[in-house]
PDB file of C-alpha atoms in Angstrom:
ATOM      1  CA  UNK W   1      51.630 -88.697  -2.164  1.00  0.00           C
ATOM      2  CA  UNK W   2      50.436 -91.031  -5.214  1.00  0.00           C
ATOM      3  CA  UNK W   3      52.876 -90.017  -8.592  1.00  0.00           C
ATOM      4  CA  UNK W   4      50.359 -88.617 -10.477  1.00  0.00           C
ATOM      5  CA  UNK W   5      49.217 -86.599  -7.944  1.00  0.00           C
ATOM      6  CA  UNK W   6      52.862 -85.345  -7.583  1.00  0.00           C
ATOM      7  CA  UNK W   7      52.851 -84.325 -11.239  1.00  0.00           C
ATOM      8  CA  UNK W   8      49.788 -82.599 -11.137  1.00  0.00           C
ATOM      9  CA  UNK W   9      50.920 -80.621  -8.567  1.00  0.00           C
ATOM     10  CA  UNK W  10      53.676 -79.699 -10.285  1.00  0.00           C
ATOM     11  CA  UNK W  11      52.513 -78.715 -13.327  1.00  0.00           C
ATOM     12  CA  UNK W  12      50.057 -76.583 -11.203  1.00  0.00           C
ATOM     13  CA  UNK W  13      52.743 -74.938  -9.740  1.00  0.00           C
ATOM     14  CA  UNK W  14      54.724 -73.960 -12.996  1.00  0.00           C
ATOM     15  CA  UNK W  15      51.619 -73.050 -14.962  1.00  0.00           C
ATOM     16  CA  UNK W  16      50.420 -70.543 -11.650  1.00  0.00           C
ATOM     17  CA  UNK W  17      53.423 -69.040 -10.064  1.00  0.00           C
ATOM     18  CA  UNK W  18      56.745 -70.989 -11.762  1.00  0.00           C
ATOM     19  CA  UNK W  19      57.944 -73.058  -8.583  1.00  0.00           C
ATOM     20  CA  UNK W  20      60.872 -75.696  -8.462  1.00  0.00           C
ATOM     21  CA  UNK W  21      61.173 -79.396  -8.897  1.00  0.00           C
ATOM     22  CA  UNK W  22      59.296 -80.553  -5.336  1.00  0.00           C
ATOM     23  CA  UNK W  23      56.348 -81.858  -4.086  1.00  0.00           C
ATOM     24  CA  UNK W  24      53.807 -79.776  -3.636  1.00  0.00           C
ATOM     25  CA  UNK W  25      50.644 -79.151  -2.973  1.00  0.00           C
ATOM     26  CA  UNK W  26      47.533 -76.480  -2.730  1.00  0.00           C
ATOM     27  CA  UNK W  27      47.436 -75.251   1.157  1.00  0.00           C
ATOM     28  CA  UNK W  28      43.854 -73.987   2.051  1.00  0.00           C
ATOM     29  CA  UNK W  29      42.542 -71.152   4.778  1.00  0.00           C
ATOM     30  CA  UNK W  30      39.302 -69.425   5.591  1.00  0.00           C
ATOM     31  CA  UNK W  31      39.797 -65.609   6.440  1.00  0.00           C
ATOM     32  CA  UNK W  32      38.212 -64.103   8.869  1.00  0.00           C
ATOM     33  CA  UNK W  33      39.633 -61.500   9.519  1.00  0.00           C
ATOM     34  CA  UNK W  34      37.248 -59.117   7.266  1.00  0.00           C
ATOM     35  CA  UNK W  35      33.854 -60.285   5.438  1.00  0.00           C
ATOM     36  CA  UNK W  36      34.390 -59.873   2.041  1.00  0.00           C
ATOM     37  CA  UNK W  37      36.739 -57.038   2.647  1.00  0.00           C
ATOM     38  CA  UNK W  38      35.008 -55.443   5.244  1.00  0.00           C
ATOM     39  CA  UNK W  39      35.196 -54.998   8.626  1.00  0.00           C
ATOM     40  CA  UNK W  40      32.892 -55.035  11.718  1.00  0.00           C
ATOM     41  CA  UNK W  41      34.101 -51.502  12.484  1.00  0.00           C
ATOM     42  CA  UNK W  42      33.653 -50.300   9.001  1.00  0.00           C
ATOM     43  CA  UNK W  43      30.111 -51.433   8.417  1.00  0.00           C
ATOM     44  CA  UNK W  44      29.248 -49.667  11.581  1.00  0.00           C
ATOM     45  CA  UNK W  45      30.459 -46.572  10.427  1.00  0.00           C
ATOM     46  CA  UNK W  46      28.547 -47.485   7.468  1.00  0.00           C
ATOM     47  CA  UNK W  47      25.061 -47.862   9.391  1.00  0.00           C
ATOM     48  CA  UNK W  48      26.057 -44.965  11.391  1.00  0.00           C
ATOM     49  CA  UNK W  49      25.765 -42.103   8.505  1.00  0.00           C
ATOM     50  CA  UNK W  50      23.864 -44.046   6.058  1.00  0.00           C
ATOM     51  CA  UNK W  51      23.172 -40.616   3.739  1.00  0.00           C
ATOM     52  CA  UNK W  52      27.084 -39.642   3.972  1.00  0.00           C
ATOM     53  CA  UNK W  53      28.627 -39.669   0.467  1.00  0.00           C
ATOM     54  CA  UNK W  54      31.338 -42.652   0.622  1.00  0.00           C
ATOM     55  CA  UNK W  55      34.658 -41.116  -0.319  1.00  0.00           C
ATOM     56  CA  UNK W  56      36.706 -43.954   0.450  1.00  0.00           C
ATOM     57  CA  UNK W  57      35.303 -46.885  -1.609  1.00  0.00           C
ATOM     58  CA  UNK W  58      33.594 -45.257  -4.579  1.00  0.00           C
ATOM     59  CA  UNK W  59      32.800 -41.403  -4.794  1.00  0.00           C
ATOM     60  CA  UNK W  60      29.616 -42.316  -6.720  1.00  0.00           C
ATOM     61  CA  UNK W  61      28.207 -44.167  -3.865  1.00  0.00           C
ATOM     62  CA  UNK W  62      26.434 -43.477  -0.391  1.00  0.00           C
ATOM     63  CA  UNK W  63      27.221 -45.386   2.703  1.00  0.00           C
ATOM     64  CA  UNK W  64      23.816 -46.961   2.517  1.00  0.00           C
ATOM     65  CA  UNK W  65      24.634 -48.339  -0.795  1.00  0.00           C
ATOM     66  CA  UNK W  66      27.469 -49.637   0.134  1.00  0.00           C
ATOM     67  CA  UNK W  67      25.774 -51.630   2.456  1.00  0.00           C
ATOM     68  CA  UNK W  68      23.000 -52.637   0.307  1.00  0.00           C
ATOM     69  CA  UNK W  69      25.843 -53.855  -1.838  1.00  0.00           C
ATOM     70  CA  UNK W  70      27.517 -55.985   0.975  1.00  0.00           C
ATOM     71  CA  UNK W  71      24.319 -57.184   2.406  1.00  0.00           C
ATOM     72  CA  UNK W  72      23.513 -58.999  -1.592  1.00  0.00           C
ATOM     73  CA  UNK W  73      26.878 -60.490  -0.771  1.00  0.00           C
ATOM     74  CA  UNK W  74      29.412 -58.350  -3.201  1.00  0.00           C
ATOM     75  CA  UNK W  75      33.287 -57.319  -1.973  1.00  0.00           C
ATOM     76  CA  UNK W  76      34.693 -54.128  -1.764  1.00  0.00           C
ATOM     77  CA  UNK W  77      37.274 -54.777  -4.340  1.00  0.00           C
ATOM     78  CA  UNK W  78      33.927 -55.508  -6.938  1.00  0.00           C
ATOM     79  CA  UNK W  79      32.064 -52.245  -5.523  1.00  0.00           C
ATOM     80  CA  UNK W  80      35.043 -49.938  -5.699  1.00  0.00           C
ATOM     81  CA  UNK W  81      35.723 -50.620  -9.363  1.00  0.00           C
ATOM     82  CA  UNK W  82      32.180 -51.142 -10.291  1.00  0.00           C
ATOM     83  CA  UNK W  83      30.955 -49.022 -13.233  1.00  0.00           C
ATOM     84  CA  UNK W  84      27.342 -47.926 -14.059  1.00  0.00           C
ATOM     85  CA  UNK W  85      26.137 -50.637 -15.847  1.00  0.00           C
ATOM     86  CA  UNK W  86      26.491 -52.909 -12.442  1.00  0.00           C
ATOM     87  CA  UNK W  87      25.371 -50.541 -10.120  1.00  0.00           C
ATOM     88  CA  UNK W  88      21.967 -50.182 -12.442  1.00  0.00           C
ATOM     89  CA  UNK W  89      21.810 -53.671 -12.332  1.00  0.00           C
ATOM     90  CA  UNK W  90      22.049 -53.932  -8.360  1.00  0.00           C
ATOM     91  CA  UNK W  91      19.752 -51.080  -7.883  1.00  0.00           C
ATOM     92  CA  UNK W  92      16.806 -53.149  -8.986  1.00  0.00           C
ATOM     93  CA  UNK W  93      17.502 -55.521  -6.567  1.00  0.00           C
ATOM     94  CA  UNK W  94      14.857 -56.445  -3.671  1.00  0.00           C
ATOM     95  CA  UNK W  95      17.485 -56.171  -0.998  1.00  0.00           C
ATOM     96  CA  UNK W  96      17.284 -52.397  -1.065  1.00  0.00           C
ATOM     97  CA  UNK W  97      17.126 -50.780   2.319  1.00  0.00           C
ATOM     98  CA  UNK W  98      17.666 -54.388   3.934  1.00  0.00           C
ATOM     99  CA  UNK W  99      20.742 -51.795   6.275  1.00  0.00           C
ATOM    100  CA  UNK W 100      17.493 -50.576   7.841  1.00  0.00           C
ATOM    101  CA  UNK W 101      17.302 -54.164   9.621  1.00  0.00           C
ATOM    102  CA  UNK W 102      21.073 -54.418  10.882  1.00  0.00           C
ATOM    103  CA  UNK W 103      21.470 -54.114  14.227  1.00  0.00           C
ATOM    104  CA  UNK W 104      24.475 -55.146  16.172  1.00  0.00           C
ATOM    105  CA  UNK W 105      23.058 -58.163  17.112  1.00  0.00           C
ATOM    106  CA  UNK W 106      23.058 -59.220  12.771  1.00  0.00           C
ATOM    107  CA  UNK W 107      26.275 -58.053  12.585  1.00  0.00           C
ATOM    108  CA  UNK W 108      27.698 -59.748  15.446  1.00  0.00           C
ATOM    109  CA  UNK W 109      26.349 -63.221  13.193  1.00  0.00           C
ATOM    110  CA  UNK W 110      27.741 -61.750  10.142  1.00  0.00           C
ATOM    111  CA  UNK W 111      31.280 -61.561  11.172  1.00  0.00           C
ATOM    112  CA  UNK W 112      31.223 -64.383  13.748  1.00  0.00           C
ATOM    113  CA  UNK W 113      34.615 -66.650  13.403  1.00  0.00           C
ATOM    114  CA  UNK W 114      34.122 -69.471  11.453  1.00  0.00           C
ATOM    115  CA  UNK W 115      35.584 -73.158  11.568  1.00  0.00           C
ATOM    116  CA  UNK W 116      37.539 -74.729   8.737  1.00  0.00           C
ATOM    117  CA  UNK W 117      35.134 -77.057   8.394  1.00  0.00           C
ATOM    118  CA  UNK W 118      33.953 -78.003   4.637  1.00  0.00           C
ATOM    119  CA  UNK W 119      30.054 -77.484   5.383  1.00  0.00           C
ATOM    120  CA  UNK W 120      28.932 -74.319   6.715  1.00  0.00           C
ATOM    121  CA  UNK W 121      25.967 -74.705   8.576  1.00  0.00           C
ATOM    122  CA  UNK W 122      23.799 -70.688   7.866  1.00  0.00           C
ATOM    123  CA  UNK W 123      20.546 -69.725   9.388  1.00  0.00           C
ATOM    124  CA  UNK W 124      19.860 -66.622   7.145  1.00  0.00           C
ATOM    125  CA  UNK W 125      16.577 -65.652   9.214  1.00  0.00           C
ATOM    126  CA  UNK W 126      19.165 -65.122  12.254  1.00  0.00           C
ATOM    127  CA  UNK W 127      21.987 -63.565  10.156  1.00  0.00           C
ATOM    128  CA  UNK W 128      20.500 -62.050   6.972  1.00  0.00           C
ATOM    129  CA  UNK W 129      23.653 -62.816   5.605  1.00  0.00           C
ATOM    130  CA  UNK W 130      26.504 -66.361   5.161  1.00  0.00           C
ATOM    131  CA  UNK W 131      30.340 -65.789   3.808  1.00  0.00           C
ATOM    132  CA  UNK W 132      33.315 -66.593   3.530  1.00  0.00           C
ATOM    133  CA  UNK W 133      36.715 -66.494   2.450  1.00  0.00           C
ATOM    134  CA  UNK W 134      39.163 -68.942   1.606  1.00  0.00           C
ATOM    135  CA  UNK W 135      42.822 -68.203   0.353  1.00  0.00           C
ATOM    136  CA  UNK W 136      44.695 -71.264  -1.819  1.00  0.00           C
ATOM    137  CA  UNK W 137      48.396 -70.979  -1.688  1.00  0.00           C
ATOM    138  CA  UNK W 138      51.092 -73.229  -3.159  1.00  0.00           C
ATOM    139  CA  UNK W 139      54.548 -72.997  -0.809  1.00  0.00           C
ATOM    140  CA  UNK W 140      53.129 -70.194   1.222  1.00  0.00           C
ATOM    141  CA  UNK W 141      52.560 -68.070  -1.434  1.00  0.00           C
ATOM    142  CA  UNK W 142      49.042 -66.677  -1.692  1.00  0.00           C
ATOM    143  CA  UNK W 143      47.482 -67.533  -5.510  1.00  0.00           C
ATOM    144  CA  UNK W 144      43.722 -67.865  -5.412  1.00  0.00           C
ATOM    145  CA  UNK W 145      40.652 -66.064  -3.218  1.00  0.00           C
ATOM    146  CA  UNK W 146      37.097 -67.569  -3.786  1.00  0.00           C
ATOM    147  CA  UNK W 147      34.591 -65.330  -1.618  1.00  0.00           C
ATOM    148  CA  UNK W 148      30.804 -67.266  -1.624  1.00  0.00           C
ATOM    149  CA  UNK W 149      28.150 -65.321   0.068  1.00  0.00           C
ATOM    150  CA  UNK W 150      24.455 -65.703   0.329  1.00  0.00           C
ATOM    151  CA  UNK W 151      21.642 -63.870   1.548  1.00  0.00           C
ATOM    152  CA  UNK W 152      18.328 -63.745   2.155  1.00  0.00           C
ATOM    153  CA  UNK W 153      16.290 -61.085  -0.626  1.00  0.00           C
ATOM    154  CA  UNK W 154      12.684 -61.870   0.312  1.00  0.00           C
ATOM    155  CA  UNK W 155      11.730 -64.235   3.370  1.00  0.00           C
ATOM    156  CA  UNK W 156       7.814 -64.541   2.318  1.00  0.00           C
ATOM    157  CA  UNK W 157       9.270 -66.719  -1.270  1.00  0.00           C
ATOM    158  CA  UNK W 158      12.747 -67.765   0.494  1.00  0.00           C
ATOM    159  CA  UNK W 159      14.459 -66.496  -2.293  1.00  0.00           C
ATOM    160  CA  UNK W 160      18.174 -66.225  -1.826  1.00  0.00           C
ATOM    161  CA  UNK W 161      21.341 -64.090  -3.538  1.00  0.00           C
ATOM    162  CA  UNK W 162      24.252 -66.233  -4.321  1.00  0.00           C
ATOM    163  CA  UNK W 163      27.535 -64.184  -5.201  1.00  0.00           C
ATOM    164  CA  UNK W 164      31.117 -66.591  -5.992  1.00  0.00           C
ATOM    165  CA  UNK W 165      33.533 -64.007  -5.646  1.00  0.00           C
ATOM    166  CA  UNK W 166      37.310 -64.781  -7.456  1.00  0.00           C
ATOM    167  CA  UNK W 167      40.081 -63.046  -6.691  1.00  0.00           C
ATOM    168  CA  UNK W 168      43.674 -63.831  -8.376  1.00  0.00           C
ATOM    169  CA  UNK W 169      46.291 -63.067  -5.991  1.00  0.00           C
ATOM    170  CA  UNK W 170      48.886 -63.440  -8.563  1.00  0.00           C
ATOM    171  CA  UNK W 171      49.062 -63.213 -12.245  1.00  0.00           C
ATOM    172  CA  UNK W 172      48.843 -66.807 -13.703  1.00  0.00           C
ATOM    173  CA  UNK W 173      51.781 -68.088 -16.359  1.00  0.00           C
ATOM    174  CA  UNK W 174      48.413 -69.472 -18.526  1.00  0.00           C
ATOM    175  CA  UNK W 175      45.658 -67.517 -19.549  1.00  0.00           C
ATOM    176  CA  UNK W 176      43.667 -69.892 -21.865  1.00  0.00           C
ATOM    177  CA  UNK W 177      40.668 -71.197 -20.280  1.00  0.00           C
ATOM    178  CA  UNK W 178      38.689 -70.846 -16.674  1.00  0.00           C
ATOM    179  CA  UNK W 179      35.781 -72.382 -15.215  1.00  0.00           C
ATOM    180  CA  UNK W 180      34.299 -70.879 -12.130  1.00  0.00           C
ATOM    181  CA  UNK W 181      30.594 -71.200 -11.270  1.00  0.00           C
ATOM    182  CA  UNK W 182      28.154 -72.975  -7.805  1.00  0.00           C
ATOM    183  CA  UNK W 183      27.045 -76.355  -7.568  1.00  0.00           C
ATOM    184  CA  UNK W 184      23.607 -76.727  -5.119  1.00  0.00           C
ATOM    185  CA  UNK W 185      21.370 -79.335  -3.952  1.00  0.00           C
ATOM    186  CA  UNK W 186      18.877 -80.200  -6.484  1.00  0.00           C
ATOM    187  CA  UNK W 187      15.811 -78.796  -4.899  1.00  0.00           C
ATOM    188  CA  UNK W 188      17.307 -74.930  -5.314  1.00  0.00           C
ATOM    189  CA  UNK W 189      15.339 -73.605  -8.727  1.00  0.00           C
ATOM    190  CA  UNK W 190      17.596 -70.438  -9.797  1.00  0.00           C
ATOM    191  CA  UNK W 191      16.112 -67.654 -11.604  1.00  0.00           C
ATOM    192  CA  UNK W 192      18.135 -66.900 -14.449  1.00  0.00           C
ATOM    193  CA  UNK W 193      16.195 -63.882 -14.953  1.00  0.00           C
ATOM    194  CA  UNK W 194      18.382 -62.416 -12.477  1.00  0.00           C
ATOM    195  CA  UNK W 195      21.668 -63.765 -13.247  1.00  0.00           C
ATOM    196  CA  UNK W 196      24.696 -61.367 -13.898  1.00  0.00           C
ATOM    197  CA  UNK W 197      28.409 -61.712 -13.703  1.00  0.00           C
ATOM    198  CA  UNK W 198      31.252 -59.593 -14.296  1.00  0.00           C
ATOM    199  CA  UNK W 199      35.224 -60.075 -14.695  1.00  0.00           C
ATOM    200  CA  UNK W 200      37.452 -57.489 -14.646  1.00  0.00           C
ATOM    201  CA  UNK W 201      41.690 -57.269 -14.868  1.00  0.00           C
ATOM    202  CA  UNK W 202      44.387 -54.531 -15.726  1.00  0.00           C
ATOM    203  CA  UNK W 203      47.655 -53.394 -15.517  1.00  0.00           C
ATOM    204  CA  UNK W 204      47.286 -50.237 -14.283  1.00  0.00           C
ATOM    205  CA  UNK W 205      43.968 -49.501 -12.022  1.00  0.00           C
ATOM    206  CA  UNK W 206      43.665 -46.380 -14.412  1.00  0.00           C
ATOM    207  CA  UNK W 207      42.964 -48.247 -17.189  1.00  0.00           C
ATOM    208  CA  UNK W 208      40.178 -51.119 -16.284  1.00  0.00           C
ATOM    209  CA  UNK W 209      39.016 -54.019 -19.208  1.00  0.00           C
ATOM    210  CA  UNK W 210      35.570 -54.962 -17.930  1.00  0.00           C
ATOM    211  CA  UNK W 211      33.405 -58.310 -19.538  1.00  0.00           C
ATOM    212  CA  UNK W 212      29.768 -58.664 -18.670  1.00  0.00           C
ATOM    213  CA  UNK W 213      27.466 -61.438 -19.044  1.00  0.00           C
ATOM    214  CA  UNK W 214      23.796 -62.340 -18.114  1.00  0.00           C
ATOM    215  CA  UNK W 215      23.852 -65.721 -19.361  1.00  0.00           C
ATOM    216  CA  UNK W 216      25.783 -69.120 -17.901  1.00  0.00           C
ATOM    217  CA  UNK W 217      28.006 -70.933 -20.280  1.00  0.00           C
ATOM    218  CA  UNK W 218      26.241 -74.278 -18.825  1.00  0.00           C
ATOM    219  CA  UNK W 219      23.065 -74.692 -16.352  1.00  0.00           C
ATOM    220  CA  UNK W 220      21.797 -77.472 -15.103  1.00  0.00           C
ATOM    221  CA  UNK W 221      20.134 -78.891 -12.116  1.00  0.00           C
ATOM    222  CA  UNK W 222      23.158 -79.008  -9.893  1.00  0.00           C
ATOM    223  CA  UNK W 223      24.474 -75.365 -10.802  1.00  0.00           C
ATOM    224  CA  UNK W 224      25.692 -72.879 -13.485  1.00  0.00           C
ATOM    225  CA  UNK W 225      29.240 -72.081 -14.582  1.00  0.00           C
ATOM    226  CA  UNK W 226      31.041 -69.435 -16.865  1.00  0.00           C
ATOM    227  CA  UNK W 227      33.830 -69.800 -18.752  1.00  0.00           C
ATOM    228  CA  UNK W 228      36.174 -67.012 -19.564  1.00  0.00           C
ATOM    229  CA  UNK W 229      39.493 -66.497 -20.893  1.00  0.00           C
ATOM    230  CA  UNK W 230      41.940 -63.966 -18.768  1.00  0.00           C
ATOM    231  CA  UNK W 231      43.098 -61.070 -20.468  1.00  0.00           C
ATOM    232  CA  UNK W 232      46.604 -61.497 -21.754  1.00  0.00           C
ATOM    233  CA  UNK W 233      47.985 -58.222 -21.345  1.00  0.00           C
ATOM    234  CA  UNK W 234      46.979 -57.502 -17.954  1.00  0.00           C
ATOM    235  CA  UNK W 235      48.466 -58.888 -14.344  1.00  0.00           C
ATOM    236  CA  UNK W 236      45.833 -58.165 -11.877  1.00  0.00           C
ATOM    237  CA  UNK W 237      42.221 -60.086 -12.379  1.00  0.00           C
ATOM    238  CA  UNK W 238      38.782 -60.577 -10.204  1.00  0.00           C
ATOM    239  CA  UNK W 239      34.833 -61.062 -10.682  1.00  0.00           C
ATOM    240  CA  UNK W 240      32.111 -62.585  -9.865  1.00  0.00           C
ATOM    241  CA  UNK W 241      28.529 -63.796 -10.669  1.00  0.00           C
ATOM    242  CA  UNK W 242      25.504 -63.381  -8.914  1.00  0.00           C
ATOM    243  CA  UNK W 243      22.152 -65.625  -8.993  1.00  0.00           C
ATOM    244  CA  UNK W 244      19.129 -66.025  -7.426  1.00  0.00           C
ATOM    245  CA  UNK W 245      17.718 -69.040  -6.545  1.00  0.00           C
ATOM    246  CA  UNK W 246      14.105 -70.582  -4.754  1.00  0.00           C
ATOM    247  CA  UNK W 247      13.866 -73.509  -3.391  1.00  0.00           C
ATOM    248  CA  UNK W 248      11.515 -75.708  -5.409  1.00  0.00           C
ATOM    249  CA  UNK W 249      10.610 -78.455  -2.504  1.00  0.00           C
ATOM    250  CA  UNK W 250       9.925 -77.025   1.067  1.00  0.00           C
ATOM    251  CA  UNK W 251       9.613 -80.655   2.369  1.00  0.00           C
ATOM    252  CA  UNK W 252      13.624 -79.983   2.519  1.00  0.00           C
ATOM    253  CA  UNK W 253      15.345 -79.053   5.734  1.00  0.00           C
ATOM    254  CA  UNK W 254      17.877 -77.160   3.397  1.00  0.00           C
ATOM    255  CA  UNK W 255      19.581 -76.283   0.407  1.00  0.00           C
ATOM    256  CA  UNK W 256      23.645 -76.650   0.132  1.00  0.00           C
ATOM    257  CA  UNK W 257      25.286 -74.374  -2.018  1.00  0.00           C
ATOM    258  CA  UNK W 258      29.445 -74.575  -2.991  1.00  0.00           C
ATOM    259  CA  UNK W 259      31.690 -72.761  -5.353  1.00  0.00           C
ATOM    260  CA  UNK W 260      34.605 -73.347  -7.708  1.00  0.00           C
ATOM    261  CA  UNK W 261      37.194 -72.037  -9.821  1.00  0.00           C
ATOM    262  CA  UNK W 262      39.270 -73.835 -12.699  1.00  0.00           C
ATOM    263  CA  UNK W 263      41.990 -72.868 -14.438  1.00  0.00           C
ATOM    264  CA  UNK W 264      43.509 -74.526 -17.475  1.00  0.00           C
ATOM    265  CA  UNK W 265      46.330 -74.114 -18.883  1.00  0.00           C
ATOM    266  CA  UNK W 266      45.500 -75.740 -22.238  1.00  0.00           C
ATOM    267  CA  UNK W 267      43.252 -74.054 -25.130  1.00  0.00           C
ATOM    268  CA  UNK W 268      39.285 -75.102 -24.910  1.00  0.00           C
ATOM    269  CA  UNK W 269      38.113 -77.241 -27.213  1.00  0.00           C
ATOM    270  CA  UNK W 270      34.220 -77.600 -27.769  1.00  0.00           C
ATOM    271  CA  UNK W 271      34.489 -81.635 -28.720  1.00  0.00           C
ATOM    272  CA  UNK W 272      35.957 -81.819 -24.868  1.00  0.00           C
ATOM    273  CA  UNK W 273      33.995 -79.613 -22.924  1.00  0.00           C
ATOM    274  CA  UNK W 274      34.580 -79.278 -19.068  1.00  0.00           C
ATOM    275  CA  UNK W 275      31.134 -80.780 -17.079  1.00  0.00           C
ATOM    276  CA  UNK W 276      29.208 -80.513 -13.965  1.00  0.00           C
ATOM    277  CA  UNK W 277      30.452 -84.579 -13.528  1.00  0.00           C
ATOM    278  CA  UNK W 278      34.207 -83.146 -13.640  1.00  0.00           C
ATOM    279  CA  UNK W 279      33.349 -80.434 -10.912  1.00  0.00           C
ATOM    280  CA  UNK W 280      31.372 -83.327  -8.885  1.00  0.00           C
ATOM    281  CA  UNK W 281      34.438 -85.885  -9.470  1.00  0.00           C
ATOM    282  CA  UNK W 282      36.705 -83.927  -8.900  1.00  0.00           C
ATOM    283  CA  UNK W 283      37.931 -84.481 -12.306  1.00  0.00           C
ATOM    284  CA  UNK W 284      40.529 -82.532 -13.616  1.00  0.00           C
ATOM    285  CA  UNK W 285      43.579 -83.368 -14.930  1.00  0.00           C
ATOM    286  CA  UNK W 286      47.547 -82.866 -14.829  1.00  0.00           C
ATOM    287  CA  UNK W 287      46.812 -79.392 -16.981  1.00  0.00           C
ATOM    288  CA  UNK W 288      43.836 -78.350 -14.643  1.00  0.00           C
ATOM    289  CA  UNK W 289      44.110 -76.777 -11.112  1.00  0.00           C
ATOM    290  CA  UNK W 290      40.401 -76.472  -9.156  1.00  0.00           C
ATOM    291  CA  UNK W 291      40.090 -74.246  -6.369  1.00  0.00           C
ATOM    292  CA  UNK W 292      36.623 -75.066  -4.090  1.00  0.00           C
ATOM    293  CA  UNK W 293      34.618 -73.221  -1.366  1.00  0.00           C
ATOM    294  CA  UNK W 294      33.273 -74.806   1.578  1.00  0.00           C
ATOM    295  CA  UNK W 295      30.007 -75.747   1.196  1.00  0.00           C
ATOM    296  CA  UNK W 296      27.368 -73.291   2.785  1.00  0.00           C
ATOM    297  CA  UNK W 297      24.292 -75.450   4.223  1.00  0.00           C
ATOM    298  CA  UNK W 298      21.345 -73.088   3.865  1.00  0.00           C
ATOM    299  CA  UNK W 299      18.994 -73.998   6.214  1.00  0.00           C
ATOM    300  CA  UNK W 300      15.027 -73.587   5.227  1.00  0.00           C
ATOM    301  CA  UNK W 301      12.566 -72.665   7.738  1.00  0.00           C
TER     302      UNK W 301
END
């Protein structure tokens, strides 16, 4: 392993979980165990008693919103702490009653076991709906989940749902400055119209800090990204942002879609700012860790 890629690695480790003086480096996984939380069995029950109340996940809730909610490609950790303000939001989406079209068949798609490749090859017209996991860990300890997910709203525009899902599976030593957003192909047009995200921590589940926005920190024509500083006084912290997107040239055979996360552990600084180039160069440095998704390969009819 090349020096500076030792030190990076090290300073990684100290600023995320406090390791020892060694070599190491980020160890990657898909899950499949569950799809985004979920499991085959569950969303059954789910499609089963679609006008039962769900008591389980959040009281507020039926089981057919639920899976409304899963189908747009959100996790159960997002739905079961998700306040009115988000559910209002997803309401007016035009994936509503999309559980009227899941047979066992879909399903079977859905939660299908996936290689650890890096490109994800998705036929949403088959499927309805691409995800998946991936857990980062540094010395077999778990620090990082990215969840990306995309779906299929309305097959008459092809216009896709595109939820990055973060989940911290530890609470990070540095809380000064994230990145997290998707990079696509340049022939996906997203409607920023549409475009929400949420990020939410605490201490105790009781007591729940919640930030929205509706606006990217950057856009251009290979993505959108947020930036957010974690809460300093809390341990336990998740989100995610959600986008639609058409693609703009049909002459296209498809449209590849990827997500990231990075964490700094120095203090943003607007005459430095972090750039679509660093996420496509892989270009962070010795005070920067970036976690990546596969890349899902939407394929277009």
């Amino acid at each position: 392993m090349p020096l500076k890629r030792i030190v990076s690695c090290f300073l990684v480790c100290i600023m995320l979980v406090g390791c020892g003086h060694q070599e190491i480096s980020l160890q990657v996984r898909h899950s499949d165990e569950k799809r985004q939380g979920f499991s085959k069995e569950e969303v059954e029950r789910f499609v089963s008693e679609p006008e039962k109340a769900n008591t389980t996940i959040n009281r507020q809730l039926k089981n057919k919103d639920i899976l409304n909610l899963f189908l747009l490609g959100l996790t159960k950790e997002e739905i079961r702490y998700m306040n009115s303000k988000e559910t209002n939001f997803f309401t007016n989406k035009s994936s509503l009653n999309k559980w009227n079209d899941l047979d066992e068949q879909t399903l079977q798609e859905i939660f299908r076991k996936q290689n650890d490749h890096q490109i994800i090859r998705c036929d949403l017209h088959k499927q309805m709906l691409c995800t998946v996991s991936t857990i980062y860990s540094i010395h077999k300890k778990k620090v990082m989940e990215l969840t990306i997910s995309v779906s299929l709203l309305n097959p008459e525009d092809y216009r896709y749902a595109v939820v990055l899902s973060y989940k911290w599976l530890i609470d990070p030593k540095e809380k000064k400055t994230d990145f997290y957003g998707v990079v696509t192909t340049e022939n996906a047009v997203v409607d920023y119209h549409k475009f929400y995200s949420s990020y939410k921590s605490y201490r105790d589940a009781a007591r729940i800090s919640t930030k929205h926005d509706n606006k990217p920190y950057q856009s251009s024509v290979v993505g959108y990204m947020m930036r957010n500083s974690l809460n300093e006084e809390d341990s336990r912290h998740f989100g995610y942002l959600y986008a639609e997107m058409v693609p703009s040239d049909r002459t296209h055979k498809y449209i590849d879609v990827e997500g990231f996360y990075v964490h700094d552990d120095k203090k943003w600084k607007k005459s430095n700012p972090f750039s679509f180039q660093d996420v496509l160069d892989a270009n962070v440095n010795d005070a920067m860790v970036m976690f990546k998704s596969p890349i899902i390969r939407i394929v277009i009819e």
